[in-house]
Amino acid sequence: MNQPDKETKVQKKPKIESYDIAKSDETLHLAVDLAKFIKENRLYQNIQGKEYVNVEGWQYAGSRLGILPVVEHVVNISTDDEIKYQAKVNLLDLRSQQVVGAGFAICSNREQGKKYYQEFAIASMAQTRAIGKAYRNILAWVIRAAGYEPTPSEEMDYSGNEPSAKAKPAVPTEKKATMKSSTAEPVAEAAEQQEEQSGSVRYASAKQKEEIIRLLNNPTITRQEKTKMLLNINRFDEERAAQAIDKLKKVIEEREDGQSAAA
């Protein structure tokens, strides 16, 4: 007697598997679903007190609407003293097989924090930004309805990074404070100290960044510590990066020793 009810429930499920962008009531339901998904998977960054969704969050919203990104081109527009790429992405509606949006984006190694990026990374970021931009052009209101800023976080990682105007403390004084506390403070403190940095001259090298990321992947490092460090990694100068590497090694060693003793 109960079987027909079960079958009815099963038949209803596919209706919420995808949404129609032309129907506002459905997209509002998507906004609720989107807010939960982004929160649970930490697909956002807090920048100056506001929350911006990563491109993965925008892609999730698009996929629920049957709208997928198709890269039209990634063009090398570099010069002798600059690595620079431009990308264009189209949005394809799988239902109609028509292009419903597009986005252009550029990435350059002359941007703040990207001086030592390799060429493939610059090209990749141009493509990532273009994907976010394309989705923003048609889905910004859905992201806003979900409670987030209607700009992809990848567009924000190179804006608002100008050196602070209040940068008057002597550099040696700032370094001494960092050196004294480096052995006792948690890993996340190394990232917080970058907030006070007033315009680096030489940014961390690619090798230093790779080493930091390798160390952050150690199981003893918490997800919160890893996230905080990664959000600030592009602001590190060479000396701060070296300090962060030393601190990570010490913390990992101490925690691994503690685990061995407990076992």
Short mmCIF file of C-alpha atoms in Angstrom, two decimals:
data_model
loop_
_atom_site.label_atom_id
_atom_site.label_comp_id
_atom_site.label_asym_id
_atom_site.label_seq_id
_atom_site.Cartn_x
_atom_site.Cartn_y
_atom_site.Cartn_z
CA MET A 1 0.00 0.00 0.00
CA ASN A 2 2.88 2.37 0.74
CA GLN A 3 4.79 1.69 -2.48
CA PRO A 4 2.94 4.24 -4.68
CA ASP A 5 3.85 7.00 -2.17
CA LYS A 6 7.50 6.01 -2.35
CA GLU A 7 7.44 6.08 -6.12
CA THR A 8 5.81 9.53 -6.08
CA LYS A 9 8.60 10.86 -3.82
CA VAL A 10 11.27 9.43 -6.07
CA GLN A 11 9.66 11.04 -9.11
CA LYS A 12 9.69 14.48 -7.45
CA LYS A 13 13.42 14.51 -6.76
CA PRO A 14 14.64 15.24 -10.29
CA LYS A 15 12.73 18.55 -10.25
CA ILE A 16 15.21 20.03 -7.80
CA GLU A 17 18.30 18.68 -9.54
CA SER A 18 18.41 21.69 -11.85
CA TYR A 19 16.82 25.11 -12.12
CA ASP A 20 15.61 27.34 -14.94
CA ILE A 21 17.21 30.81 -15.04
CA ALA A 22 14.10 32.15 -16.80
CA LYS A 23 11.94 31.36 -13.75
CA SER A 24 12.63 33.74 -10.86
CA ASP A 25 10.96 31.51 -8.25
CA GLU A 26 13.29 28.64 -9.16
CA THR A 27 16.41 30.81 -9.05
CA LEU A 28 15.43 32.06 -5.60
CA HIS A 29 15.31 28.44 -4.47
CA LEU A 30 18.75 28.06 -6.04
CA ALA A 31 20.01 31.01 -3.97
CA VAL A 32 19.06 29.16 -0.77
CA ASP A 33 20.75 25.98 -1.99
CA LEU A 34 23.78 28.00 -3.11
CA ALA A 35 24.20 29.75 0.23
CA LYS A 36 24.31 26.40 2.02
CA PHE A 37 26.71 24.80 -0.48
CA ILE A 38 29.17 27.74 -0.44
CA LYS A 39 29.17 27.88 3.37
CA GLU A 40 29.63 24.15 3.87
CA ASN A 41 32.50 23.95 1.36
CA ARG A 42 34.18 27.24 2.30
CA LEU A 43 33.98 28.50 -1.28
CA TYR A 44 34.40 32.14 -0.33
CA GLN A 45 36.99 34.57 0.96
CA ASN A 46 36.56 37.33 3.52
CA ILE A 47 38.12 40.48 2.07
CA GLN A 48 37.95 43.65 4.16
CA GLY A 49 34.97 42.32 6.09
CA LYS A 50 32.95 41.24 3.03
CA GLU A 51 32.50 37.72 1.67
CA TYR A 52 33.34 37.03 -1.99
CA VAL A 53 32.58 33.70 -3.67
CA ASN A 54 35.37 31.72 -5.35
CA VAL A 55 34.99 30.76 -9.00
CA GLU A 56 34.08 27.20 -7.89
CA GLY A 57 30.96 28.62 -6.20
CA TRP A 58 29.97 30.47 -9.36
CA GLN A 59 30.53 27.30 -11.40
CA TYR A 60 28.28 25.36 -9.02
CA ALA A 61 25.51 27.94 -9.48
CA GLY A 62 25.92 27.75 -13.25
CA SER A 63 25.90 23.96 -13.32
CA ARG A 64 22.60 23.86 -11.39
CA LEU A 65 21.14 26.04 -14.14
CA GLY A 66 22.60 23.90 -16.92
CA ILE A 67 24.97 26.70 -17.94
CA LEU A 68 28.59 25.67 -18.46
CA PRO A 69 31.71 27.69 -19.37
CA VAL A 70 33.48 27.15 -22.68
CA VAL A 71 36.89 28.78 -23.17
CA GLU A 72 36.96 30.52 -26.54
CA HIS A 73 40.57 31.64 -26.39
CA VAL A 74 43.55 32.39 -24.15
CA VAL A 75 45.80 34.87 -25.93
CA ASN A 76 49.40 35.72 -25.07
CA ILE A 77 49.70 39.54 -25.12
CA SER A 78 53.02 39.67 -23.29
CA THR A 79 55.77 42.20 -23.93
CA ASP A 80 59.53 42.03 -23.34
CA ASP A 81 59.14 43.12 -19.71
CA GLU A 82 55.70 41.73 -18.87
CA ILE A 83 53.94 38.35 -18.94
CA LYS A 84 50.31 39.04 -19.79
CA TYR A 85 47.40 36.89 -20.98
CA GLN A 86 43.85 37.64 -22.05
CA ALA A 87 41.07 35.07 -21.93
CA LYS A 88 37.50 34.93 -23.22
CA VAL A 89 34.93 32.46 -21.91
CA ASN A 90 31.43 31.86 -23.30
CA LEU A 91 28.54 30.43 -21.29
CA LEU A 92 26.63 27.65 -23.02
CA ASP A 93 23.04 26.83 -22.05
CA LEU A 94 22.83 23.05 -22.37
CA ARG A 95 19.05 23.17 -22.85
CA SER A 96 19.03 25.52 -25.83
CA GLN A 97 22.62 24.94 -26.98
CA GLN A 98 22.96 28.72 -27.23
CA VAL A 99 25.59 31.08 -25.81
CA VAL A 100 23.90 33.08 -23.04
CA GLY A 101 26.85 35.08 -21.72
CA ALA A 102 30.54 35.81 -22.02
CA GLY A 103 33.41 37.19 -19.99
CA PHE A 104 36.82 38.69 -20.75
CA ALA A 105 39.72 38.88 -18.30
CA ILE A 106 43.42 39.71 -18.19
CA CYS A 107 46.20 38.65 -15.84
CA SER A 108 49.71 40.09 -15.66
CA ASN A 109 52.82 39.39 -13.62
CA ARG A 110 53.03 43.13 -12.98
CA GLU A 111 50.04 42.92 -10.65
CA GLN A 112 50.60 43.17 -6.92
CA GLY A 113 51.80 39.81 -5.62
CA LYS A 114 52.32 38.14 -9.01
CA LYS A 115 55.84 39.25 -9.86
CA TYR A 116 57.29 35.74 -9.57
CA TYR A 117 54.38 33.81 -11.08
CA GLN A 118 55.30 31.44 -13.90
CA GLU A 119 53.77 31.96 -17.33
CA PHE A 120 51.36 29.04 -17.09
CA ALA A 121 50.00 30.43 -13.80
CA ILE A 122 49.34 33.83 -15.37
CA ALA A 123 47.51 32.19 -18.30
CA SER A 124 45.52 29.99 -15.91
CA MET A 125 44.46 32.92 -13.74
CA ALA A 126 43.29 34.88 -16.82
CA GLN A 127 41.08 31.91 -17.72
CA THR A 128 39.78 31.53 -14.15
CA ARG A 129 38.92 35.21 -13.95
CA ALA A 130 37.14 35.06 -17.31
CA ILE A 131 34.97 32.18 -16.06
CA GLY A 132 34.03 34.12 -12.94
CA LYS A 133 33.38 37.28 -14.96
CA ALA A 134 31.13 35.47 -17.44
CA TYR A 135 29.01 33.99 -14.65
CA ARG A 136 28.93 37.32 -12.83
CA ASN A 137 27.40 39.01 -15.87
CA ILE A 138 24.27 36.83 -15.68
CA LEU A 139 24.21 35.43 -12.11
CA ALA A 140 25.32 38.34 -9.91
CA TRP A 141 21.84 38.78 -8.46
CA VAL A 142 21.62 35.09 -7.55
CA ILE A 143 24.91 35.30 -5.63
CA ARG A 144 23.65 38.49 -3.95
CA ALA A 145 20.42 36.72 -3.02
CA ALA A 146 22.54 33.96 -1.46
CA GLY A 147 24.09 36.58 0.84
CA TYR A 148 27.47 37.18 -0.84
CA GLU A 149 29.12 40.02 -2.73
CA PRO A 150 28.33 39.88 -6.48
CA THR A 151 31.99 39.91 -7.54
CA PRO A 152 34.14 36.75 -7.91
CA SER A 153 36.94 36.64 -5.32
CA GLU A 154 39.49 36.14 -8.12
CA GLU A 155 38.70 39.69 -9.31
CA MET A 156 39.42 41.00 -5.82
CA ASP A 157 42.81 39.35 -5.28
CA TYR A 158 44.57 42.04 -7.27
CA SER A 159 42.51 45.08 -6.24
CA GLY A 160 42.76 46.91 -2.96
CA ASN A 161 46.33 45.73 -2.40
CA GLU A 162 47.93 49.15 -2.52
CA PRO A 163 50.55 49.80 0.16
CA SER A 164 49.08 51.28 3.29
CA ALA A 165 49.33 55.07 3.58
CA LYS A 166 50.08 54.83 7.29
CA ALA A 167 53.38 53.02 6.70
CA LYS A 168 55.69 55.01 8.93
CA PRO A 169 56.99 52.58 11.56
CA ALA A 170 60.66 51.74 11.15
CA VAL A 171 61.21 48.41 9.42
CA PRO A 172 63.72 47.10 12.01
CA THR A 173 61.19 47.62 14.82
CA GLU A 174 58.57 45.61 12.97
CA LYS A 175 61.04 42.80 12.28
CA LYS A 176 62.11 42.56 15.92
CA ALA A 177 58.52 42.14 17.08
CA THR A 178 58.07 39.33 14.56
CA MET A 179 61.26 37.53 15.54
CA LYS A 180 60.45 37.54 19.26
CA SER A 181 57.04 36.00 18.86
CA SER A 182 57.75 33.55 16.04
CA THR A 183 58.42 30.51 18.22
CA ALA A 184 55.49 30.88 20.59
CA GLU A 185 52.61 32.05 18.40
CA PRO A 186 50.36 29.70 16.36
CA VAL A 187 50.84 29.26 12.63
CA ALA A 188 47.95 31.59 11.80
CA GLU A 189 49.79 34.50 13.45
CA ALA A 190 52.34 34.49 10.63
CA ALA A 191 49.54 35.31 8.21
CA GLU A 192 48.08 38.00 10.48
CA GLN A 193 51.42 39.76 10.62
CA GLN A 194 51.23 40.25 6.87
CA GLU A 195 48.26 42.60 7.39
CA GLU A 196 50.68 45.08 8.97
CA GLN A 197 53.24 44.83 6.19
CA SER A 198 53.66 48.17 4.39
CA GLY A 199 54.70 47.49 0.81
CA SER A 200 57.31 44.79 0.21
CA VAL A 201 60.24 45.37 -2.12
CA ARG A 202 60.93 41.74 -3.05
CA TYR A 203 58.07 39.24 -2.95
CA ALA A 204 58.44 35.61 -1.93
CA SER A 205 59.92 33.40 -4.64
CA ALA A 206 57.99 30.62 -6.33
CA LYS A 207 60.12 28.06 -4.47
CA GLN A 208 59.27 29.66 -1.13
CA LYS A 209 55.58 29.57 -1.95
CA GLU A 210 55.80 25.93 -3.01
CA GLU A 211 57.57 25.07 0.25
CA ILE A 212 54.92 26.88 2.30
CA ILE A 213 52.12 25.03 0.48
CA ARG A 214 53.93 21.70 0.93
CA LEU A 215 54.25 22.32 4.67
CA LEU A 216 50.63 23.47 4.98
CA ASN A 217 49.52 20.11 3.56
CA ASN A 218 51.00 18.35 6.59
CA PRO A 219 48.18 16.63 8.54
CA THR A 220 49.18 18.40 11.76
CA ILE A 221 48.25 21.80 10.31
CA THR A 222 44.59 22.66 10.82
CA ARG A 223 42.33 23.75 7.99
CA GLN A 224 41.85 27.16 9.62
CA GLU A 225 45.62 27.72 9.82
CA LYS A 226 46.06 26.58 6.21
CA THR A 227 43.30 28.86 4.91
CA LYS A 228 44.62 31.91 6.75
CA MET A 229 48.15 31.41 5.45
CA LEU A 230 47.03 30.80 1.85
CA LEU A 231 44.89 33.94 1.83
CA ASN A 232 48.00 36.00 2.57
CA ILE A 233 50.70 34.09 0.73
CA ASN A 234 50.82 36.52 -2.21
CA ARG A 235 51.67 39.37 0.16
CA PHE A 236 54.73 37.71 1.67
CA ASP A 237 58.13 39.22 0.95
CA GLU A 238 61.18 36.94 0.90
CA GLU A 239 62.06 37.45 4.57
CA ARG A 240 58.53 36.93 5.84
CA ALA A 241 58.19 33.82 3.70
CA ALA A 242 61.42 32.43 5.19
CA GLN A 243 60.08 33.13 8.69
CA ALA A 244 56.78 31.43 7.85
CA ILE A 245 58.63 28.35 6.56
CA ASP A 246 60.74 28.16 9.73
CA LYS A 247 57.67 28.57 11.92
CA LEU A 248 55.74 25.88 10.04
CA LYS A 249 58.65 23.43 10.35
CA LYS A 250 58.89 24.03 14.11
CA VAL A 251 55.15 23.69 14.66
CA ILE A 252 54.97 20.49 12.59
CA GLU A 253 57.95 19.01 14.45
CA GLU A 254 56.46 19.89 17.85
CA ARG A 255 53.04 18.47 16.97
CA GLU A 256 54.44 15.28 15.45
CA ASP A 257 56.60 14.78 18.57
CA GLY A 258 53.51 15.33 20.72
CA GLN A 259 51.54 12.76 18.74
CA SER A 260 54.36 10.23 19.06
CA ALA A 261 54.53 10.77 22.83
CA ALA A 262 50.75 10.38 23.15
CA ALA A 263 50.86 7.14 21.17
#
